[in-house]
CSV table of C-alpha atoms in Angstrom, one decimal:
chain,number,residue,atom,x,y,z
A,1,MET,CA,-97.8,64.4,-136.7
A,2,GLN,CA,-98.5,65.7,-133.3
A,3,ASN,CA,-101.9,65.2,-131.5
A,4,LYS,CA,-104.0,68.3,-131.6
A,5,ASN,CA,-105.7,67.3,-128.4
A,6,TYR,CA,-102.4,67.5,-126.4
A,7,TYR,CA,-101.9,70.6,-124.4
A,8,ALA,CA,-99.5,71.9,-121.8
A,9,ILE,CA,-99.6,74.5,-119.0
A,10,LEU,CA,-96.1,75.7,-118.4
A,11,MET,CA,-96.0,77.3,-114.9
A,12,ALA,CA,-93.7,80.3,-115.0
A,13,GLY,CA,-94.9,82.7,-112.3
A,14,GLY,CA,-92.5,82.0,-109.4
A,15,VAL,CA,-89.8,84.3,-108.1
A,16,GLY,CA,-87.1,81.8,-107.1
A,17,SER,CA,-85.8,83.9,-104.3
A,18,ARG,CA,-83.3,81.3,-103.1
A,19,PHE,CA,-81.4,82.0,-106.3
A,20,TRP,CA,-80.9,85.7,-105.4
A,21,PRO,CA,-79.0,87.8,-106.5
A,22,VAL,CA,-79.4,86.3,-110.0
A,23,SER,CA,-83.1,85.6,-109.6
A,24,THR,CA,-85.0,88.7,-108.6
A,25,GLN,CA,-88.6,89.8,-108.5
A,26,ASP,CA,-88.3,91.6,-111.8
A,27,PHE,CA,-86.2,88.9,-113.5
A,28,PRO,CA,-86.8,85.4,-111.9
A,29,LYS,CA,-84.7,82.3,-112.4
A,30,GLN,CA,-86.9,80.7,-115.1
A,31,PHE,CA,-85.8,83.5,-117.5
A,32,HIS,CA,-82.1,82.9,-116.8
A,33,ASP,CA,-79.6,80.5,-118.3
A,34,MET,CA,-78.7,79.1,-114.9
A,35,LEU,CA,-76.4,76.3,-116.2
A,36,GLY,CA,-74.6,78.3,-118.9
A,37,THR,CA,-76.1,76.1,-121.7
A,38,GLY,CA,-77.2,78.9,-124.0
A,39,ASP,CA,-80.9,78.4,-123.2
A,40,THR,CA,-82.9,79.8,-120.3
A,41,LEU,CA,-84.8,77.4,-118.1
A,42,ILE,CA,-88.2,78.4,-119.7
A,43,GLN,CA,-86.7,77.9,-123.2
A,44,LYS,CA,-85.5,74.4,-122.3
A,45,THR,CA,-88.8,73.5,-120.8
A,46,PHE,CA,-90.8,74.8,-123.7
A,47,ASN,CA,-88.7,72.9,-126.2
A,48,ARG,CA,-88.9,69.7,-124.1
A,49,LEU,CA,-92.7,69.9,-124.1
A,50,ALA,CA,-92.8,70.7,-127.8
A,51,ASN,CA,-91.3,67.2,-128.5
A,52,LEU,CA,-94.8,65.8,-127.9
A,53,ILE,CA,-97.2,68.8,-127.8
A,54,PRO,CA,-98.0,71.2,-130.6
A,55,LYS,CA,-96.2,74.4,-129.9
A,56,GLU,CA,-99.4,76.4,-130.3
A,57,ASN,CA,-101.0,74.3,-127.5
A,58,ILE,CA,-98.4,75.1,-124.9
A,59,PHE,CA,-99.8,77.8,-122.6
A,60,ILE,CA,-97.5,79.9,-120.5
A,61,LEU,CA,-99.0,80.7,-117.1
A,62,THR,CA,-97.2,83.6,-115.5
A,63,ASN,CA,-97.6,86.8,-113.5
A,64,GLU,CA,-98.5,90.0,-115.4
A,65,ARG,CA,-95.1,91.6,-114.7
A,66,TYR,CA,-93.3,88.8,-116.7
A,67,ASN,CA,-95.4,89.2,-119.9
A,68,ASP,CA,-92.7,91.0,-121.8
A,69,LEU,CA,-90.0,88.5,-120.7
A,70,VAL,CA,-92.1,85.6,-122.0
A,71,PHE,CA,-92.5,87.1,-125.5
A,72,GLU,CA,-88.8,88.1,-125.6
A,73,GLN,CA,-87.6,84.5,-124.7
A,74,LEU,CA,-90.4,82.6,-126.6
A,75,PRO,CA,-91.0,84.7,-129.7
A,76,GLU,CA,-93.0,81.8,-131.3
A,77,VAL,CA,-95.8,82.0,-128.8
A,78,THR,CA,-98.9,84.2,-129.4
A,79,LYS,CA,-101.0,86.3,-127.0
A,80,ARG,CA,-103.5,83.5,-126.9
A,81,GLN,CA,-101.0,81.3,-125.2
A,82,VAL,CA,-99.9,83.6,-122.4
A,83,VAL,CA,-102.2,83.4,-119.4
A,84,LEU,CA,-101.5,86.2,-117.0
A,85,GLU,CA,-102.3,86.2,-113.3
A,86,PRO,CA,-103.0,89.7,-112.0
A,87,ALA,CA,-102.4,88.6,-108.4
A,88,MET,CA,-100.3,85.8,-106.8
A,89,ARG,CA,-102.8,83.1,-105.7
A,90,ASN,CA,-100.8,79.8,-105.7
A,91,THR,CA,-101.2,77.0,-108.3
A,92,ALA,CA,-104.9,75.9,-108.0
A,93,PRO,CA,-106.6,79.1,-109.2
A,94,CYS,CA,-104.3,79.6,-112.2
A,95,ILE,CA,-104.6,75.9,-113.3
A,96,LEU,CA,-108.4,76.1,-113.0
A,97,TYR,CA,-108.5,79.3,-115.1
A,98,ALA,CA,-106.2,77.8,-117.8
A,99,ALA,CA,-108.1,74.5,-117.8
A,100,LEU,CA,-111.4,76.4,-118.4
A,101,LYS,CA,-109.9,78.3,-121.3
A,102,ILE,CA,-108.6,75.1,-122.8
A,103,GLN,CA,-111.9,73.3,-122.4
A,104,LYS,CA,-113.7,76.1,-124.2
A,105,GLU,CA,-111.2,75.7,-127.1
A,106,ASN,CA,-111.1,71.8,-127.1
A,107,GLU,CA,-113.2,69.7,-124.8
A,108,ASP,CA,-111.2,66.6,-125.8
A,109,ALA,CA,-107.9,68.1,-124.5
A,110,VAL,CA,-105.5,66.1,-122.4
A,111,MET,CA,-102.9,68.2,-120.6
A,112,ILE,CA,-99.7,68.3,-118.6
A,113,VAL,CA,-98.9,70.9,-116.0
A,114,ALA,CA,-95.2,71.4,-115.6
A,115,PRO,CA,-92.9,73.9,-113.8
A,116,SER,CA,-90.7,76.0,-116.1
A,117,ASP,CA,-87.6,75.8,-114.0
A,118,HIS,CA,-86.8,72.1,-113.6
A,119,TRP,CA,-83.8,70.4,-115.2
A,120,ILE,CA,-84.3,67.1,-117.1
A,121,GLU,CA,-81.5,65.7,-119.2
A,122,ASP,CA,-83.1,62.5,-120.7
A,123,GLU,CA,-85.8,64.2,-122.7
A,124,ASN,CA,-86.8,61.0,-124.6
A,125,ALA,CA,-87.5,59.3,-121.3
A,126,PHE,CA,-89.6,62.3,-120.1
A,127,THR,CA,-91.6,62.3,-123.4
A,128,ASN,CA,-92.2,58.5,-123.1
A,129,ASN,CA,-93.5,58.9,-119.5
A,130,VAL,CA,-95.8,61.8,-120.5
A,131,GLN,CA,-97.1,59.8,-123.5
A,132,GLN,CA,-97.9,56.9,-121.3
A,133,ALA,CA,-99.8,59.2,-118.9
A,134,PHE,CA,-101.7,60.8,-121.7
A,135,ASP,CA,-102.8,57.4,-123.1
A,136,PHE,CA,-104.1,56.5,-119.6
A,137,CYS,CA,-105.7,59.9,-118.9
A,138,SER,CA,-107.5,60.0,-122.3
A,139,LYS,CA,-109.3,56.7,-121.4
A,140,ASN,CA,-109.8,57.1,-117.7
A,141,ASP,CA,-111.3,59.6,-115.3
A,142,THR,CA,-108.0,60.1,-113.4
A,143,LEU,CA,-105.6,62.7,-112.0
A,144,MET,CA,-102.0,61.6,-112.6
A,145,THR,CA,-98.6,62.8,-111.5
A,146,LEU,CA,-95.0,61.8,-112.2
A,147,GLY,CA,-93.0,60.9,-109.1
A,148,ILE,CA,-89.2,60.9,-108.9
A,149,GLN,CA,-87.3,58.0,-107.6
A,150,PRO,CA,-85.6,59.3,-104.4
A,151,THR,CA,-81.8,59.0,-104.4
A,152,PHE,CA,-81.3,60.1,-100.7
A,153,PRO,CA,-83.6,61.1,-97.8
A,154,ASN,CA,-84.3,64.6,-98.9
A,155,THR,CA,-86.2,66.7,-96.4
A,156,GLY,CA,-86.9,69.5,-98.9
A,157,TYR,CA,-89.5,67.6,-101.0
A,158,GLY,CA,-93.0,66.3,-100.4
A,159,TYR,CA,-93.4,62.5,-101.0
A,160,ILE,CA,-95.9,60.4,-102.8
A,161,GLU,CA,-96.8,57.0,-101.2
A,162,TYR,CA,-98.1,54.5,-103.8
A,163,ASP,CA,-99.6,51.0,-103.6
A,164,LYS,CA,-96.7,48.7,-103.8
A,165,THR,CA,-98.9,45.7,-104.8
A,166,ALA,CA,-99.5,47.3,-108.2
A,167,GLU,CA,-97.7,45.3,-110.9
A,168,SER,CA,-98.2,48.0,-113.6
A,169,ASN,CA,-95.8,50.9,-113.6
A,170,ILE,CA,-99.0,53.1,-113.3
A,171,LYS,CA,-99.5,53.0,-109.5
A,172,THR,CA,-102.4,54.0,-107.3
A,173,VAL,CA,-101.5,56.8,-104.9
A,174,ASN,CA,-102.2,56.0,-101.3
A,175,GLN,CA,-101.4,59.4,-99.9
A,176,PHE,CA,-99.3,62.5,-100.3
A,177,ARG,CA,-96.9,63.2,-97.5
A,178,GLU,CA,-95.6,66.6,-96.4
A,179,LYS,CA,-91.9,67.5,-96.3
A,180,PRO,CA,-90.5,65.1,-93.7
A,181,ASP,CA,-87.7,65.3,-91.1
A,182,TYR,CA,-84.6,63.3,-91.9
A,183,GLU,CA,-85.5,60.2,-89.9
A,184,THR,CA,-89.0,60.1,-91.5
A,185,ALA,CA,-87.4,60.5,-95.0
A,186,LYS,CA,-85.0,57.7,-94.3
A,187,GLY,CA,-88.0,55.5,-93.4
A,188,PHE,CA,-89.8,56.4,-96.6
A,189,ILE,CA,-86.9,55.3,-98.7
A,190,GLU,CA,-86.5,52.1,-96.8
A,191,GLN,CA,-90.1,51.2,-97.4
A,192,GLY,CA,-89.5,51.4,-101.2
A,193,ASN,CA,-92.9,52.8,-102.3
A,194,PHE,CA,-92.2,56.5,-101.9
A,195,LEU,CA,-91.4,59.0,-104.6
A,196,TRP,CA,-90.5,62.7,-104.6
A,197,ASN,CA,-93.4,65.0,-105.6
A,198,ALA,CA,-92.1,66.9,-108.6
A,199,GLY,CA,-95.3,68.9,-109.2
A,200,ILE,CA,-95.8,67.5,-112.7
A,201,PHE,CA,-99.4,66.6,-113.4
A,202,MET,CA,-101.4,65.1,-116.2
A,203,TRP,CA,-105.2,64.8,-116.8
A,204,SER,CA,-107.9,65.2,-119.3
A,205,VAL,CA,-109.6,68.7,-119.2
A,206,SER,CA,-112.9,67.0,-118.3
A,207,SER,CA,-111.3,65.1,-115.3
A,208,VAL,CA,-109.6,68.0,-113.8
A,209,LEU,CA,-112.6,70.3,-114.1
A,210,LYS,CA,-114.8,67.6,-112.6
A,211,ALA,CA,-112.3,67.4,-109.7
A,212,PHE,CA,-112.3,71.1,-109.1
A,213,LYS,CA,-116.2,71.2,-109.2
A,214,THR,CA,-116.3,68.4,-106.6
A,215,ASN,CA,-113.5,69.4,-104.3
A,216,GLN,CA,-113.4,73.2,-104.7
A,217,PRO,CA,-116.9,74.2,-105.5
A,218,LYS,CA,-116.5,77.9,-104.5
A,219,LEU,CA,-113.3,78.3,-106.5
A,220,TYR,CA,-114.8,76.5,-109.5
A,221,SER,CA,-117.9,78.7,-109.3
A,222,LEU,CA,-115.8,81.9,-109.3
A,223,PHE,CA,-113.9,81.0,-112.4
A,224,GLU,CA,-116.8,79.3,-114.2
A,225,SER,CA,-118.8,82.4,-113.9
A,226,GLY,CA,-116.5,84.1,-116.4
A,227,TYR,CA,-116.7,81.2,-118.9
A,228,ALA,CA,-118.6,83.2,-121.6
A,229,THR,CA,-115.7,85.8,-121.6
A,230,TYR,CA,-112.8,83.3,-122.0
A,231,ASN,CA,-110.9,83.4,-125.3
A,232,THR,CA,-112.7,86.7,-126.1
A,233,GLU,CA,-111.8,90.4,-125.8
A,234,PHE,CA,-113.7,90.6,-122.6
A,235,GLU,CA,-111.7,88.0,-120.7
A,236,ASP,CA,-109.1,90.4,-119.4
A,237,ASP,CA,-111.7,92.6,-117.7
A,238,PHE,CA,-113.3,89.6,-116.0
A,239,ILE,CA,-110.0,88.3,-114.7
A,240,ARG,CA,-108.8,91.7,-113.5
A,241,ASP,CA,-112.1,92.1,-111.5
A,242,ASN,CA,-112.3,88.6,-110.1
A,243,TYR,CA,-108.9,86.8,-109.9
A,244,ALA,CA,-107.9,88.4,-106.6
A,245,LYS,CA,-111.1,87.0,-105.0
A,246,ALA,CA,-109.7,83.4,-105.4
A,247,GLU,CA,-108.5,81.5,-102.4
A,248,ASN,CA,-104.7,81.2,-102.2
A,249,ILE,CA,-104.4,77.4,-102.5
A,250,SER,CA,-102.0,74.9,-104.1
A,251,VAL,CA,-103.3,72.3,-106.6
A,252,ASP,CA,-101.7,69.6,-104.4
A,253,TYR,CA,-103.9,70.5,-101.5
A,254,ALA,CA,-107.0,71.6,-103.5
A,255,LEU,CA,-107.2,68.5,-105.7
A,256,MET,CA,-104.5,65.8,-105.4
A,257,GLU,CA,-104.7,65.3,-101.6
A,258,GLN,CA,-108.6,65.3,-101.7
A,259,SER,CA,-109.2,63.0,-104.7
A,260,LYS,CA,-109.6,59.2,-104.8
A,261,ASN,CA,-108.7,58.7,-108.5
A,262,VAL,CA,-105.0,59.7,-108.3
A,263,TYR,CA,-102.2,57.7,-110.0
A,264,VAL,CA,-98.5,58.1,-110.3
A,265,ILE,CA,-95.9,56.9,-112.8
A,266,PRO,CA,-92.4,56.5,-111.2
A,267,ALA,CA,-90.3,58.6,-113.6
A,268,THR,CA,-87.6,57.0,-115.7
A,269,PHE,CA,-85.7,60.3,-116.3
A,270,ASP,CA,-83.2,62.1,-114.1
A,271,TRP,CA,-84.6,65.3,-112.5
A,272,ASN,CA,-83.4,68.3,-110.5
A,273,ASP,CA,-85.8,71.0,-109.3
A,274,LEU,CA,-83.0,73.6,-109.3
A,275,GLY,CA,-84.4,75.0,-106.1
A,276,THR,CA,-81.2,76.3,-104.6
A,277,TRP,CA,-77.6,77.2,-105.4
A,278,GLY,CA,-76.7,73.8,-103.9
A,279,SER,CA,-78.9,71.9,-106.3
A,280,LEU,CA,-77.4,73.8,-109.2
A,281,TYR,CA,-73.9,73.0,-107.9
A,282,ASP,CA,-74.9,69.3,-107.9
A,283,LYS,CA,-75.9,69.5,-111.6
A,284,LEU,CA,-72.8,71.2,-112.9
A,285,ASP,CA,-69.4,69.8,-114.0
A,286,LYS,CA,-66.7,70.5,-111.4
A,287,ASP,CA,-63.0,71.3,-111.7
A,288,THR,CA,-60.4,69.0,-110.0
A,289,ASP,CA,-61.1,70.7,-106.7
A,290,GLY,CA,-64.8,70.3,-106.9
A,291,ASN,CA,-65.6,73.9,-107.8
A,292,ALA,CA,-68.6,74.5,-110.1
A,293,VAL,CA,-68.2,77.5,-112.4
A,294,VAL,CA,-70.7,79.3,-114.6
A,295,ASN,CA,-69.3,82.0,-117.0
A,296,ALA,CA,-66.3,82.9,-114.8
A,297,GLN,CA,-62.6,82.3,-115.4
A,298,THR,CA,-61.0,81.2,-112.2
A,299,LEU,CA,-57.7,81.0,-110.5
A,300,THR,CA,-57.9,79.0,-107.3
A,301,GLU,CA,-55.6,78.0,-104.5
A,302,ASP,CA,-56.7,75.9,-101.6
A,303,ALA,CA,-60.3,76.5,-102.7
A,304,SER,CA,-62.8,73.6,-103.1
A,305,GLY,CA,-66.5,72.8,-103.2
A,306,ASN,CA,-67.5,76.3,-104.3
A,307,MET,CA,-70.3,77.4,-106.5
A,308,ILE,CA,-69.1,80.4,-108.6
A,309,ARG,CA,-71.2,82.4,-111.0
A,310,THR,CA,-70.4,85.7,-112.6
A,311,LYS,CA,-71.0,87.6,-115.9
A,312,ALA,CA,-69.2,86.0,-118.9
A,313,ASP,CA,-65.4,85.8,-118.7
A,314,LYS,CA,-65.0,87.7,-115.4
A,315,VAL,CA,-61.8,86.6,-113.6
A,316,VAL,CA,-62.3,85.3,-110.1
A,317,VAL,CA,-59.3,84.6,-107.8
A,318,LEU,CA,-60.0,82.4,-104.8
A,319,ASP,CA,-57.6,81.4,-102.0
A,320,GLY,CA,-58.5,79.4,-98.9
A,321,LEU,CA,-62.3,79.2,-99.4
A,322,GLN,CA,-64.3,76.0,-99.1
A,323,ASP,CA,-67.9,75.2,-99.8
A,324,TYR,CA,-69.1,78.8,-100.5
A,325,ILE,CA,-71.6,80.3,-103.0
A,326,ILE,CA,-70.0,83.2,-104.8
A,327,VAL,CA,-72.3,85.1,-107.1
A,328,ASP,CA,-71.5,88.4,-108.7
A,329,LYS,CA,-74.4,90.3,-110.4
A,330,ASP,CA,-74.5,94.0,-111.2
A,331,GLU,CA,-74.6,95.9,-107.9
A,332,VAL,CA,-74.7,92.8,-105.7
A,333,LEU,CA,-71.9,90.4,-104.7
A,334,LEU,CA,-73.0,87.3,-102.6
A,335,ILE,CA,-70.4,85.3,-100.7
A,336,PHE,CA,-72.3,82.8,-98.6
A,337,PRO,CA,-71.7,79.4,-97.0
A,338,LYS,CA,-73.4,76.5,-99.0
A,339,THR,CA,-74.5,75.0,-95.7
A,340,LYS,CA,-76.7,78.0,-95.0
A,341,GLU,CA,-78.2,78.3,-98.5
A,342,GLN,CA,-81.8,78.0,-97.1
A,343,ASP,CA,-81.2,81.3,-95.3
A,344,ILE,CA,-80.7,83.3,-98.6
A,345,LYS,CA,-84.4,84.2,-98.6
A,346,LYS,CA,-84.0,85.8,-95.2
A,347,VAL,CA,-80.9,87.6,-96.2
A,348,LEU,CA,-82.7,89.0,-99.3
A,349,GLN,CA,-85.4,90.4,-97.1
A,350,LYS,CA,-82.8,92.1,-94.9
A,351,VAL,CA,-81.0,93.5,-97.9
A,352,LYS,CA,-84.3,95.0,-99.2
A,353,ASN,CA,-85.1,96.4,-95.8
A,354,LYS,CA,-81.7,98.1,-95.5
A,355,PHE,CA,-81.0,99.1,-99.1
A,356,GLY,CA,-84.3,99.1,-100.8
A,357,GLU,CA,-86.5,96.9,-103.0
A,358,HIS,CA,-84.3,97.6,-106.0
A,359,TYR,CA,-81.8,95.0,-104.8
A,360,GLY,CA,-84.3,92.2,-104.7
């Protein structure tokens, strides 16, 4: 029997432009089966959360333009569960909005905020970590996050520094650190009390709203002024008129970096944020030459370390190509060095400027 006080906010509003040309503004990566498993990333995440949380208590937080995609891919959710942003305002405003809606429905709620596009294989370990966090958050006024044990000095993630004297596996957070350069990241790992910030948060609805009221009074006041309309037929009108007035601010900066009651659990599950084609390549099985293939049928000669993705059963012949991203989608073919994958966002902008928004 699942706990009716357990809720989730599934964050599904991002564009994922570094996964272009598969991920586009009209059809972003969370709605794609990126690994060729038969489930899209949002479907995998929804089902993972449903191991612990009643399905009807999983709220999908997304942009208005993805409303139809959500209902297509998650046919079991209702209109009540889909929280639409009429404007892009980063993570703090939408989390505050959803938390107020949940509080009005159940003031005893404990919730997790989780991105829709991360990859976690050991779902039992994930569920156990979230359960431990929920138990702690339901008894304490705290903001909690799950940190990932770093496996190398990654410069693409923020880090969480925790109190290494803590004997419990629930650690006090000393501070959040911005994405470091390589030498700083190496130093973090050598110190042994730094975790990657995965953007997975847990708290009671009362604790997170108290934190918003304390740390972001203007933002809190804006959304609290519509409280009477939430979960009623008048909610859409209030949000349409007021949402764009919200400050563009992340929940990390708005709450986590400002608060003193922040704790972290070092995760016991494997994790990949699937942020780039290279991170997808790392997760996939490889052929004997180290090529990772999704959907395609390949014939390779002197070709290694490539990331290849096409429509189902397309034949791809490669000769003499090493460490490239090869992605074929509709009117776009991308052949791009893996070492320059961070530049795909810039290339996308150039393509849109030259050929039109339709291609992005």
